[in-house]
Amino acid sequence: MTLSSSCFRSVERERDLHENPFKSTFAFLFSIMIIHSVPMMLSSFSGSSLSWRRNGTHAPPPSFKALRFPFSLSLGIGYRTTTISPLSCSAETSSEPAPLLNAWSEFAQNVSGEWDGFGADFSREGQPLELPESVVPEAYREWEVKVFDWQTQCPTLAQPHSHTLLYKSIKLLPTVGCEADAATRYSIDHRTTTTSLSFSYSVSGSYVAVWPLGDNNHLEVEHCLINPNDKESRVRILQVVRLAEETKTLLVLQSVKVFRELWDGPFRHGDQLGGCAIRSSGFASTPTTSASLVVGSWRAALATASFHASDSGCIEQVTGEKVVEIVREEKDLLLLPQDLWCSLQESKDGERLLLSVGWLFEPGHAITSTCIFSSDSKLQEVTMGKETALKEL
């Protein structure tokens, strides 16, 4: 009679366990541990995987200077988070799906860095203002060369988690020739959103800020616009306005400041002076924008942020896309160099004041920004638009 090898193994295993009870007990306990631990290991593995998707770090962001204008859509995993309400500016808890990269973080990516360029001041009539004689090199004075432009730096940093932005607007003393090592700071203007009266932003890196100036009678409205065709190029136009002495409510344009800037790398606190390495040049005395390029009928896609009287210091994202047709007239415009313009005008009903700026970034295409104030000089709304001239259609 012949037995299979499996039968021999079974008989041997039984004899071994009978002769060694300790070994039998150990084998029994070990098998129990295996039976219970395998599901736990599988559960733990599965749980950690889901936990990583739900609570882990965000997915890698897009390229550092990714640009989407004037707003973006993102899909993400749903989780509970505390957000800033885009209308009330109050913190509220939401269980709605949150994007992997929220709007402020995307804005922070696109606005942060070293922005170098040139800046100039203009009168309310649009005439460039010369630099103070005390800062102009003697060689220029001897040859009666007029200097209108400051070489500037604007190191900017937006904190992705604290919803704050800070920058330093630095003016460098003019130099003769290529004297990069001789560049000296003339002034530094520190700004932070914690001191702004309001702040609106687009994920593209564009923003609008209203700043108090010294007393209660002056405001500075800053419009920062990113070139949709070149994410490393931007303009900042600052409209300085004051309350009319007669009414103490209506705003009157005092002057305009213009900065043309190029991105020069990640934020470095402005430690490296631009000198001759800067890629742009002065513009203040170049020809102003031709009115024929700006006036007429335009189709605008507008993103909007609304404000209320109690929203001092509020930070809002411009959202939505409202398509409207507008007509721009030359009499309302203050034409500036470098395809730029601005305006301050009353609404037809006289109840609102509109402070606007625009940039013709290519023929027939412009980006604009408008602040709408009530008759008592309270900010009501900010719009950022991308416009197309209808005559070009």
Tab-separated table of C-alpha atoms in Angstrom:
chain	number	residue	atom	x	y	z
A	1	MET	CA	0.000	0.000	0.000
A	2	THR	CA	1.402	3.315	-1.033
A	3	LEU	CA	0.764	6.668	0.748
A	4	SER	CA	1.129	10.036	-0.927
A	5	SER	CA	3.795	12.495	0.214
A	6	SER	CA	1.070	14.782	1.608
A	7	CYS	CA	-0.110	11.993	3.892
A	8	PHE	CA	3.432	11.506	5.198
A	9	ARG	CA	3.710	15.234	5.921
A	10	SER	CA	0.383	15.206	7.779
A	11	VAL	CA	1.366	12.218	9.918
A	12	GLU	CA	4.762	13.713	10.711
A	13	ARG	CA	3.166	17.067	11.670
A	14	GLU	CA	0.687	15.388	14.043
A	15	ARG	CA	3.441	13.269	15.687
A	16	ASP	CA	5.617	16.347	16.110
A	17	LEU	CA	2.852	18.389	17.742
A	18	HIS	CA	1.910	15.471	20.023
A	19	GLU	CA	5.486	15.062	21.210
A	20	ASN	CA	6.056	18.818	21.662
A	21	PRO	CA	2.970	20.506	23.245
A	22	PHE	CA	4.810	23.857	23.612
A	23	LYS	CA	5.398	23.922	19.911
A	24	SER	CA	1.717	23.157	19.384
A	25	THR	CA	0.632	26.051	21.560
A	26	PHE	CA	3.023	28.448	19.848
A	27	ALA	CA	1.788	27.399	16.420
A	28	PHE	CA	-1.816	27.952	17.491
A	29	LEU	CA	-1.118	31.444	18.852
A	30	PHE	CA	0.930	32.377	15.810
A	31	SER	CA	-1.900	31.370	13.492
A	32	ILE	CA	-4.358	33.505	15.498
A	33	MET	CA	-2.024	36.503	15.215
A	34	ILE	CA	-1.764	36.048	11.462
A	35	ILE	CA	-5.534	35.757	11.054
A	36	HIS	CA	-6.185	38.991	12.976
A	37	SER	CA	-3.241	41.048	11.769
A	38	VAL	CA	-3.723	40.607	8.037
A	39	PRO	CA	-7.110	42.444	7.905
A	40	MET	CA	-5.676	45.154	10.159
A	41	MET	CA	-2.686	45.586	7.882
A	42	LEU	CA	-4.942	45.744	4.836
A	43	SER	CA	-7.250	48.190	6.590
A	44	SER	CA	-4.324	50.305	7.711
A	45	PHE	CA	-2.868	50.377	4.215
A	46	SER	CA	-6.179	51.332	2.670
A	47	GLY	CA	-6.897	53.888	5.365
A	48	SER	CA	-3.548	55.597	5.028
A	49	SER	CA	-4.039	55.819	1.288
A	50	LEU	CA	-7.422	57.494	1.653
A	51	SER	CA	-6.070	59.701	4.411
A	52	TRP	CA	-3.299	60.894	2.100
A	53	ARG	CA	-5.801	61.837	-0.579
A	54	ARG	CA	-8.100	63.575	1.873
A	55	ASN	CA	-5.761	65.212	4.362
A	56	GLY	CA	-2.336	65.106	2.779
A	57	THR	CA	-0.421	67.947	1.227
A	58	HIS	CA	-1.836	69.726	-1.767
A	59	ALA	CA	-0.998	68.519	-5.234
A	60	PRO	CA	2.025	70.235	-6.772
A	61	PRO	CA	1.082	73.736	-7.986
A	62	PRO	CA	1.367	74.773	-11.624
A	63	SER	CA	4.504	76.400	-12.963
A	64	PHE	CA	5.707	79.224	-10.705
A	65	LYS	CA	4.381	82.009	-12.853
A	66	ALA	CA	1.253	80.235	-14.124
A	67	LEU	CA	-1.267	82.762	-15.442
A	68	ARG	CA	-5.002	82.532	-15.872
A	69	PHE	CA	-6.953	85.750	-16.412
A	70	PRO	CA	-9.153	87.003	-14.906
A	71	PHE	CA	-10.215	84.019	-12.837
A	72	SER	CA	-9.722	80.239	-12.738
A	73	LEU	CA	-11.658	77.068	-12.127
A	74	SER	CA	-10.116	74.130	-10.286
A	75	LEU	CA	-11.379	70.751	-9.142
A	76	GLY	CA	-10.330	69.183	-5.861
A	77	ILE	CA	-11.092	66.780	-3.063
A	78	GLY	CA	-13.892	67.787	-0.702
A	79	TYR	CA	-13.004	68.588	2.883
A	80	ARG	CA	-14.026	71.028	5.585
A	81	THR	CA	-12.081	74.254	5.652
A	82	THR	CA	-12.322	77.809	6.972
A	83	THR	CA	-12.481	80.326	4.138
A	84	ILE	CA	-12.972	84.042	3.667
A	85	SER	CA	-16.389	84.811	2.262
A	86	PRO	CA	-16.012	86.691	-1.027
A	87	LEU	CA	-18.963	88.945	-0.197
A	88	SER	CA	-19.005	89.533	3.529
A	89	CYS	CA	-15.268	89.258	4.278
A	90	SER	CA	-16.176	87.274	7.389
A	91	ALA	CA	-14.740	83.849	8.159
A	92	GLU	CA	-17.196	81.012	7.715
A	93	THR	CA	-17.002	77.225	7.712
A	94	SER	CA	-17.748	75.506	4.433
A	95	SER	CA	-18.129	71.857	3.500
A	96	GLU	CA	-18.079	72.616	-0.212
A	97	PRO	CA	-15.325	70.996	-2.317
A	98	ALA	CA	-12.151	73.070	-1.985
A	99	PRO	CA	-9.693	73.424	-4.875
A	100	LEU	CA	-6.299	71.823	-4.458
A	101	LEU	CA	-4.760	75.249	-4.892
A	102	ASN	CA	-7.042	77.978	-3.566
A	103	ALA	CA	-7.369	81.341	-5.242
A	104	TRP	CA	-5.182	83.302	-2.831
A	105	SER	CA	-2.356	80.740	-3.074
A	106	GLU	CA	-2.442	80.981	-6.851
A	107	PHE	CA	-2.433	84.770	-6.639
A	108	ALA	CA	0.505	84.586	-4.212
A	109	GLN	CA	2.495	82.519	-6.711
A	110	ASN	CA	1.937	84.982	-9.521
A	111	VAL	CA	2.470	88.241	-7.629
A	112	SER	CA	5.452	87.304	-5.437
A	113	GLY	CA	9.003	88.005	-6.515
A	114	GLU	CA	11.463	90.743	-7.404
A	115	TRP	CA	9.845	93.258	-9.761
A	116	ASP	CA	12.344	95.735	-11.248
A	117	GLY	CA	11.735	98.588	-13.649
A	118	PHE	CA	11.165	102.312	-13.868
A	119	GLY	CA	8.643	104.671	-12.329
A	120	ALA	CA	7.509	108.221	-13.012
A	121	ASP	CA	5.122	110.811	-11.608
A	122	PHE	CA	2.585	112.664	-13.739
A	123	SER	CA	0.467	115.730	-13.069
A	124	ARG	CA	-3.314	115.506	-13.165
A	125	GLU	CA	-3.046	116.815	-16.735
A	126	GLY	CA	-0.775	113.899	-17.659
A	127	GLN	CA	2.515	115.825	-17.874
A	128	PRO	CA	5.634	113.983	-16.603
A	129	LEU	CA	7.270	115.559	-13.553
A	130	GLU	CA	11.029	116.028	-13.384
A	131	LEU	CA	12.998	114.428	-10.586
A	132	PRO	CA	14.162	116.790	-7.822
A	133	GLU	CA	17.325	118.616	-8.848
A	134	SER	CA	19.053	117.405	-5.706
A	135	VAL	CA	19.040	113.786	-6.925
A	136	VAL	CA	20.075	114.430	-10.541
A	137	PRO	CA	23.788	113.772	-11.230
A	138	GLU	CA	25.851	116.883	-11.902
A	139	ALA	CA	26.758	115.635	-15.373
A	140	TYR	CA	23.097	115.724	-16.358
A	141	ARG	CA	22.637	119.205	-14.925
A	142	GLU	CA	25.676	120.530	-16.792
A	143	TRP	CA	24.321	119.244	-20.075
A	144	GLU	CA	20.787	120.346	-19.184
A	145	VAL	CA	19.470	116.808	-19.493
A	146	LYS	CA	16.044	116.460	-17.918
A	147	VAL	CA	15.457	113.322	-15.872
A	148	PHE	CA	11.897	112.076	-15.354
A	149	ASP	CA	12.273	108.409	-14.425
A	150	TRP	CA	13.246	106.645	-11.248
A	151	GLN	CA	14.863	103.253	-11.488
A	152	THR	CA	12.784	101.137	-9.151
A	153	GLN	CA	12.554	97.841	-7.339
A	154	CYS	CA	9.441	96.309	-5.862
A	155	PRO	CA	10.159	93.099	-3.927
A	156	THR	CA	6.720	91.620	-3.288
A	157	LEU	CA	5.634	88.705	-1.104
A	158	ALA	CA	2.123	87.338	-0.633
A	159	GLN	CA	1.795	84.796	2.172
A	160	PRO	CA	-0.334	81.873	0.897
A	161	HIS	CA	-1.756	80.922	4.294
A	162	SER	CA	-2.159	84.206	6.163
A	163	HIS	CA	-3.834	86.152	3.330
A	164	THR	CA	-1.384	89.031	3.620
A	165	LEU	CA	0.731	90.827	1.029
A	166	LEU	CA	3.668	93.115	1.597
A	167	TYR	CA	6.030	94.949	-0.691
A	168	LYS	CA	8.721	97.604	-0.703
A	169	SER	CA	8.627	100.251	-3.427
A	170	ILE	CA	12.263	101.312	-3.737
A	171	LYS	CA	13.539	104.313	-5.700
A	172	LEU	CA	17.196	104.319	-6.720
A	173	LEU	CA	19.222	107.469	-7.275
A	174	PRO	CA	19.953	108.157	-10.957
A	175	THR	CA	23.460	107.281	-12.113
A	176	VAL	CA	25.554	108.290	-15.115
A	177	GLY	CA	26.383	105.437	-17.454
A	178	CYS	CA	26.509	101.848	-16.287
A	179	GLU	CA	27.253	102.274	-12.599
A	180	ALA	CA	25.475	99.246	-11.191
A	181	ASP	CA	27.700	99.181	-8.119
A	182	ALA	CA	27.012	102.856	-7.486
A	183	ALA	CA	23.225	102.484	-7.329
A	184	THR	CA	21.950	103.940	-4.066
A	185	ARG	CA	18.501	103.827	-2.549
A	186	TYR	CA	16.760	107.177	-2.393
A	187	SER	CA	13.556	106.076	-0.644
A	188	ILE	CA	11.687	102.952	0.467
A	189	ASP	CA	7.904	102.863	0.742
A	190	HIS	CA	6.677	99.878	2.771
A	191	ARG	CA	3.162	98.601	2.080
A	192	THR	CA	1.152	95.738	3.598
A	193	THR	CA	-2.461	94.690	3.244
A	194	THR	CA	-2.891	95.048	7.002
A	195	THR	CA	-2.884	98.837	6.513
A	196	SER	CA	-4.949	99.007	3.313
A	197	LEU	CA	-8.550	100.200	3.354
A	198	SER	CA	-9.456	97.481	0.846
A	199	PHE	CA	-7.697	94.941	-1.340
A	200	SER	CA	-9.026	93.080	-4.379
A	201	TYR	CA	-7.141	90.470	-6.362
A	202	SER	CA	-7.262	88.129	-9.341
A	203	VAL	CA	-5.470	84.784	-9.474
A	204	SER	CA	-3.449	86.190	-12.395
A	205	GLY	CA	-1.450	88.343	-9.943
A	206	SER	CA	-3.350	91.559	-10.682
A	207	TYR	CA	-4.733	93.510	-7.731
A	208	VAL	CA	-6.335	96.782	-6.652
A	209	ALA	CA	-5.551	98.375	-3.288
A	210	VAL	CA	-6.895	101.515	-1.634
A	211	TRP	CA	-4.325	103.121	0.678
A	212	PRO	CA	-4.772	105.974	3.169
A	213	LEU	CA	-2.302	108.831	2.747
A	214	GLY	CA	-1.286	110.755	5.850
A	215	ASP	CA	-4.549	112.537	6.564
A	216	ASN	CA	-8.204	111.731	6.087
A	217	ASN	CA	-8.469	113.856	2.950
A	218	HIS	CA	-6.233	111.850	0.603
A	219	LEU	CA	-6.344	108.341	-0.817
A	220	GLU	CA	-4.096	106.404	-3.153
A	221	VAL	CA	-5.781	103.872	-5.422
A	222	GLU	CA	-3.255	101.361	-6.761
A	223	HIS	CA	-4.055	99.251	-9.823
A	224	CYS	CA	-1.575	96.450	-10.595
A	225	LEU	CA	-2.160	94.722	-13.945
A	226	ILE	CA	-0.354	91.629	-15.236
A	227	ASN	CA	0.140	91.342	-18.999
A	228	PRO	CA	-2.034	88.398	-20.161
A	229	ASN	CA	0.555	87.631	-22.869
A	230	ASP	CA	3.595	87.862	-20.603
A	231	LYS	CA	3.254	86.726	-17.006
A	232	GLU	CA	6.568	88.420	-16.122
A	233	SER	CA	5.468	91.901	-17.184
A	234	ARG	CA	3.177	94.233	-15.277
A	235	VAL	CA	2.225	97.862	-14.733
A	236	ARG	CA	1.201	99.632	-11.540
A	237	ILE	CA	-0.814	102.832	-11.845
A	238	LEU	CA	-1.483	104.774	-8.642
A	239	GLN	CA	-4.134	107.485	-8.661
A	240	VAL	CA	-3.716	110.013	-5.859
A	241	VAL	CA	-7.071	111.603	-5.022
A	242	ARG	CA	-8.321	114.020	-2.367
A	243	LEU	CA	-11.693	114.966	-1.000
A	244	ALA	CA	-13.039	118.141	-2.560
A	245	GLU	CA	-12.787	120.973	-0.028
A	246	GLU	CA	-16.222	122.257	-0.948
A	247	THR	CA	-18.099	119.033	-0.231
A	248	LYS	CA	-15.622	116.846	1.670
A	249	THR	CA	-17.096	113.922	-0.255
A	250	LEU	CA	-16.330	114.092	-3.971
A	251	LEU	CA	-12.892	112.860	-5.027
A	252	VAL	CA	-10.556	115.008	-7.096
A	253	LEU	CA	-7.554	113.632	-8.984
A	254	GLN	CA	-4.274	115.099	-7.715
A	255	SER	CA	-1.570	113.151	-9.542
A	256	VAL	CA	-0.707	109.805	-11.089
A	257	LYS	CA	2.241	107.486	-10.516
A	258	VAL	CA	3.190	104.857	-13.082
A	259	PHE	CA	5.543	101.881	-12.702
A	260	ARG	CA	6.525	99.521	-15.512
A	261	GLU	CA	8.108	96.387	-14.073
A	262	LEU	CA	9.535	93.023	-15.096
A	263	TRP	CA	9.796	89.943	-12.895
A	264	ASP	CA	13.439	89.297	-11.962
A	265	GLY	CA	13.216	86.124	-9.908
A	266	PRO	CA	11.870	84.905	-6.566
A	267	PHE	CA	11.469	87.221	-3.584
A	268	ARG	CA	14.855	88.291	-2.141
A	269	HIS	CA	13.856	91.272	0.033
A	270	GLY	CA	15.278	93.583	-2.651
A	271	ASP	CA	18.810	92.756	-1.511
A	272	GLN	CA	20.258	92.856	-5.026
A	273	LEU	CA	20.283	96.247	-6.727
A	274	GLY	CA	19.187	96.227	-10.345
A	275	GLY	CA	21.762	98.620	-11.772
A	276	CYS	CA	22.459	98.125	-15.473
A	277	ALA	CA	21.170	94.552	-15.391
A	278	ILE	CA	17.616	95.843	-15.617
A	279	ARG	CA	15.888	94.862	-18.864
A	280	SER	CA	13.693	97.943	-19.376
A	281	SER	CA	14.271	101.684	-19.758
A	282	GLY	CA	12.702	104.989	-18.794
A	283	PHE	CA	9.393	105.873	-20.437
A	284	ALA	CA	8.042	109.101	-18.908
A	285	SER	CA	9.024	111.351	-21.807
A	286	THR	CA	7.972	108.932	-24.565
A	287	PRO	CA	4.828	109.722	-26.609
A	288	THR	CA	1.473	109.274	-24.931
A	289	THR	CA	-1.017	106.674	-26.079
A	290	SER	CA	-2.995	107.659	-29.164
A	291	ALA	CA	-6.641	108.265	-28.296
A	292	SER	CA	-7.742	106.533	-31.498
A	293	LEU	CA	-6.425	103.237	-30.117
A	294	VAL	CA	-8.513	103.473	-26.958
A	295	VAL	CA	-11.812	105.231	-27.698
A	296	GLY	CA	-14.888	103.657	-29.232
A	297	SER	CA	-16.911	100.545	-28.501
A	298	TRP	CA	-15.419	97.650	-26.572
A	299	ARG	CA	-16.697	94.307	-25.352
A	300	ALA	CA	-15.538	93.608	-21.800
A	301	ALA	CA	-15.558	90.429	-19.702
A	302	LEU	CA	-15.664	91.695	-16.119
A	303	ALA	CA	-14.832	90.015	-12.827
A	304	THR	CA	-16.177	91.831	-9.762
A	305	ALA	CA	-15.692	92.256	-6.016
A	306	SER	CA	-18.278	94.079	-3.891
A	307	PHE	CA	-17.629	96.080	-0.730
A	308	HIS	CA	-19.726	97.580	2.045
A	309	ALA	CA	-19.169	100.530	4.335
A	310	SER	CA	-18.184	98.228	7.217
A	311	ASP	CA	-15.614	96.314	5.154
A	312	SER	CA	-12.560	98.419	6.002
A	313	GLY	CA	-9.421	96.348	5.525
A	314	CYS	CA	-11.326	93.709	3.620
A	315	ILE	CA	-9.616	91.357	1.145
A	316	GLU	CA	-11.776	90.216	-1.772
A	317	GLN	CA	-11.252	88.096	-4.848
A	318	VAL	CA	-12.784	89.365	-8.087
A	319	THR	CA	-15.034	86.627	-9.441
A	320	GLY	CA	-17.612	85.950	-12.125
A	321	GLU	CA	-17.686	86.880	-15.780
A	322	LYS	CA	-20.149	89.521	-16.831
A	323	VAL	CA	-19.933	90.457	-20.505
A	324	VAL	CA	-20.892	94.056	-21.291
A	325	GLU	CA	-20.358	96.563	-24.079
A	326	ILE	CA	-18.865	99.937	-23.199
A	327	VAL	CA	-18.128	103.141	-25.092
A	328	ARG	CA	-14.973	105.056	-24.193
A	329	GLU	CA	-14.704	108.768	-25.053
A	330	GLU	CA	-11.514	110.811	-25.307
A	331	LYS	CA	-12.817	113.633	-23.099
A	332	ASP	CA	-12.900	111.262	-20.125
A	333	LEU	CA	-9.334	109.993	-20.515
A	334	LEU	CA	-5.944	110.972	-19.163
A	335	LEU	CA	-3.621	109.493	-21.780
A	336	LEU	CA	-0.259	108.197	-20.553
A	337	PRO	CA	2.821	106.732	-22.284
A	338	GLN	CA	3.340	103.024	-22.957
A	339	ASP	CA	-0.229	102.266	-24.117
A	340	LEU	CA	-1.664	103.286	-20.736
A	341	TRP	CA	-4.500	105.565	-19.695
A	342	CYS	CA	-6.596	106.416	-16.658
A	343	SER	CA	-9.732	108.380	-15.837
A	344	LEU	CA	-11.863	109.749	-13.025
A	345	GLN	CA	-15.477	110.414	-13.937
A	346	GLU	CA	-18.937	110.629	-12.419
A	347	SER	CA	-21.697	108.203	-13.271
A	348	LYS	CA	-24.597	109.558	-15.305
A	349	ASP	CA	-26.811	109.776	-12.226
A	350	GLY	CA	-24.100	111.625	-10.275
A	351	GLU	CA	-24.291	109.099	-7.456
A	352	ARG	CA	-20.978	107.343	-8.090
A	353	LEU	CA	-17.370	108.082	-8.993
A	354	LEU	CA	-15.364	105.759	-11.220
A	355	LEU	CA	-11.561	105.597	-11.014
A	356	SER	CA	-10.331	103.554	-13.955
A	357	VAL	CA	-7.060	102.544	-15.595
A	358	GLY	CA	-6.314	100.599	-18.752
A	359	TRP	CA	-3.462	98.951	-20.596
A	360	LEU	CA	-3.535	98.239	-24.321
A	361	PHE	CA	-1.346	95.145	-24.160
A	362	GLU	CA	-1.792	94.470	-27.887
A	363	PRO	CA	-3.727	96.256	-30.651
A	364	GLY	CA	-7.451	95.924	-30.074
A	365	HIS	CA	-7.034	94.178	-26.707
A	366	ALA	CA	-6.823	95.762	-23.267
A	367	ILE	CA	-7.009	94.949	-19.592
A	368	THR	CA	-8.745	97.413	-17.294
A	369	SER	CA	-9.444	98.021	-13.640
A	370	THR	CA	-12.138	100.224	-12.115
A	371	CYS	CA	-12.961	101.292	-8.555
A	372	ILE	CA	-16.509	102.522	-8.000
A	373	PHE	CA	-17.025	104.893	-5.067
A	374	SER	CA	-20.318	106.149	-3.665
A	375	SER	CA	-21.112	109.865	-3.517
A	376	ASP	CA	-19.766	109.919	0.057
A	377	SER	CA	-16.438	108.422	-1.111
A	378	LYS	CA	-17.043	104.877	0.145
A	379	LEU	CA	-15.731	102.047	-2.027
A	380	GLN	CA	-18.586	99.959	-3.410
A	381	GLU	CA	-17.128	97.778	-6.134
A	382	VAL	CA	-13.959	96.807	-7.972
A	383	THR	CA	-13.968	95.325	-11.459
A	384	MET	CA	-11.154	93.872	-13.529
A	385	GLY	CA	-11.817	93.356	-17.197
A	386	LYS	CA	-10.371	91.947	-20.356
A	387	GLU	CA	-11.585	93.995	-23.312
A	388	THR	CA	-11.727	93.594	-27.074
A	389	ALA	CA	-12.340	96.495	-29.444
A	390	LEU	CA	-15.540	95.830	-31.381
A	391	LYS	CA	-14.139	97.546	-34.446
A	392	GLU	CA	-11.522	94.792	-34.595
A	393	LEU	CA	-14.117	91.996	-34.726
